[in-house]
Amino acid sequence: MTHSFDDALTLTVAEAAEGRVRYAGVTPQAYQNMIGPFGGVSAALLAQGMMRSARDGLKLVSITTDFMTGMKDGPYSLSTICHRAGRSTEFWAANIQQADASSPALRATAVFGERRETVEWTEGEMPDAPPPEACEAFVPPRPWAEHIAIRPCINADIFNATSTRNALWVKFTDARPLDDVALVCLADTPTPRVFFIVHGFTVLSTISMTVYLHASDADLAEAGSDWVMIEANAGRGGGGFYDQHARIWSRSGKLLATTQQMVWYKAEKV
Amino acid sequence: MTHSFDDALTLTVAEAAEGRVRYAGVTPQAYQNMIGPFGGVSAALLAQGMMRSARDGLKLVSITTDFMTGMKDGPYSLSTICHRAGRSTEFWAANIQQADASSPALRATAVFGERRETVEWTEGEMPDAPPPEACEAFVPPRPWAEHIAIRPCINADIFNATSTRNALWVKFTDARPLDDVALVCLADTPTPRVFFIVHGFTVLSTISMTVYLHASDADLAEAGSDWVMIEANAGRGGGGFYDQHARIWSRSGKLLATTQQMVWYKAEKV
């Protein structure tokens, strides 16, 4: 039996040419959010399409996904195109389009690169926090939250928060080894920052999310299907948009990915 | 006489249709870097093209620029296309292509939005540092550095750095009022993080840079053509790539923009 996340990412080649592939898929039901699939799964879908299109041996380094409109139930086309293939890098773009829609629902750009041995370093450390076993589950009332477990561990209570800086443990509910597509998906799990400001739930929508991938193969193997910690904070909110910045750590303290997003929100001035 | 930065961003409409505009330009000489124009100016050029193409009244919210290959001297085409126009948002893409090149040199995606009154907040504060008047100039030996003044103010000495977290004051050498394209340009001025690790200069190239714009019109007016402070840090370097995260503050302490980039580098393990 395949994992629900891999089921959601199922793509079939519909058409292929040099530097251009079109895949066919069906909007995944298991990971539904408010309107269409959970953002993390949508971004992972585009990542997956581009990873399959890119040259073997190149690794995903960076991906920016723009959420343009909702995805409806039913079939979709995921088109990928190579904008530049260099000796050790490739630049791909992708979008998801549905037959009756006037524009694509999502688009993404990604950079792939050859990983080489270089000087290496990490700045900062995973924050001190209680282990996931000691933290309570937070379950957003949406289908996707049955498949991704979330346990806030720092500044957990949005109703009494004094800052938007927080951290949570996350993993797939059913065990699944961590890889780059999973990191892209989990990057969208932090509780929206504006909830910590208005001390409650409010209407919002991520419009653009970028993920930078750092994990080596050894880091991913070590992380396995265990919990990862995501710490997040905002920069500034105002005029209808705010940014979120986050770092994803393995349980053993490796920095696996960094991610940021711009979010549209509605909460009015009090 | 126009400002050298506005000269560099000069674009002429070559072809226009609904949701698609092609501009003609000439590679700017004043802001040359190692290979082609300084990255900040190239990103500003793409921002400028998309801003001119987007619906009047919408503001630039987010832009991701990918540096795919160098720009040669001479004429170029800057093509913009609207991927989705909603009621209060537009999603544009752009690239810069030169006649004899096999692929575009640069590409970018941007999100534009209507600014509305919402609850607002900023997290953190501008770091304490000596004023620009008390700091020494750092002048990279490249033409662009004649037009953009840089004065490191925190952790200035890469040869004796104990961390990559640093800050610098920047502004256009000749006074020019701050606006969104200028913020996109200045976002690329921080001294490369890997210099603080290897304690010297080394080969590198930004491959992708995202800028989130936060400044209101009032913030920009207040900032005028004065110095802004950019504080920056890295996340993780390894396998040939590292990320940089930065915040741009007005002298009075307003958070004007946040920005991050993924950088390809070569420095080998010692």
Short mmCIF file of N, CA and C in Angstrom, two decimals, chain B residues 44 46 62 72 103-104 124 138 143 164 170 173 193 195 197 201 215 241-242 262 264 266-267:
data_model
loop_
_atom_site.label_atom_id
_atom_site.label_comp_id
_atom_site.label_asym_id
_atom_site.label_seq_id
_atom_site.Cartn_x
_atom_site.Cartn_y
_atom_site.Cartn_z
N ALA B 44 15.99 44.67 -10.31
CA ALA B 44 15.20 45.90 -10.37
C ALA B 44 14.64 46.13 -11.77
N LEU B 46 13.80 43.79 -13.97
CA LEU B 46 12.66 42.89 -14.15
C LEU B 46 11.46 43.39 -13.35
N SER B 62 5.79 40.96 -3.86
CA SER B 62 6.82 39.93 -3.78
C SER B 62 7.44 39.72 -5.16
N LYS B 72 25.15 39.93 -21.69
CA LYS B 72 26.23 40.54 -22.48
C LYS B 72 25.92 42.02 -22.73
N SER B 103 19.37 30.84 -24.27
CA SER B 103 18.31 30.87 -23.26
C SER B 103 18.26 32.26 -22.66
N PRO B 104 17.16 32.60 -21.95
CA PRO B 104 17.12 33.90 -21.28
C PRO B 104 18.26 33.99 -20.26
N GLY B 124 10.57 42.49 16.01
CA GLY B 124 11.97 42.82 16.18
C GLY B 124 12.21 44.29 15.91
N PHE B 138 32.96 50.71 2.47
CA PHE B 138 33.49 49.49 1.85
C PHE B 138 33.16 49.61 0.37
N PRO B 143 32.38 48.50 -11.07
CA PRO B 143 31.74 49.76 -11.45
C PRO B 143 30.49 50.11 -10.64
N THR B 164 28.57 35.18 10.70
CA THR B 164 28.22 35.86 9.45
C THR B 164 27.12 36.90 9.66
N VAL B 170 23.41 51.38 3.54
CA VAL B 170 23.56 51.56 2.09
C VAL B 170 22.67 52.68 1.58
N THR B 173 24.81 56.64 -4.11
CA THR B 173 25.84 57.67 -3.91
C THR B 173 25.26 59.05 -4.24
N ARG B 193 27.81 36.10 2.52
CA ARG B 193 28.02 35.43 3.82
C ARG B 193 29.26 34.54 3.85
N PHE B 195 32.09 34.88 2.69
CA PHE B 195 33.32 35.64 2.98
C PHE B 195 33.62 35.63 4.49
N ILE B 197 32.92 33.27 6.46
CA ILE B 197 33.29 31.91 6.86
C ILE B 197 34.72 31.59 6.46
N PHE B 201 37.87 36.61 0.15
CA PHE B 201 37.01 36.65 -1.02
C PHE B 201 37.07 35.30 -1.74
N ALA B 215 7.21 48.40 2.77
CA ALA B 215 7.16 49.85 2.99
C ALA B 215 5.87 50.46 2.45
N PHE B 241 25.92 25.30 -2.01
CA PHE B 241 24.90 26.36 -1.94
C PHE B 241 24.70 26.82 -0.50
N TYR B 242 24.46 28.11 -0.31
CA TYR B 242 24.05 28.60 1.01
C TYR B 242 22.95 29.63 0.84
N MET B 262 19.50 32.40 -2.46
CA MET B 262 20.27 31.16 -2.48
C MET B 262 21.47 31.46 -3.36
N TRP B 264 25.17 30.08 -5.07
CA TRP B 264 26.10 29.03 -5.46
C TRP B 264 27.51 29.48 -5.08
N LYS B 266 31.89 28.06 -4.27
CA LYS B 266 32.88 27.09 -4.70
C LYS B 266 33.83 26.68 -3.58
N ALA B 267 33.95 27.54 -2.55
CA ALA B 267 34.99 27.33 -1.53
C ALA B 267 35.05 25.88 -1.06
#
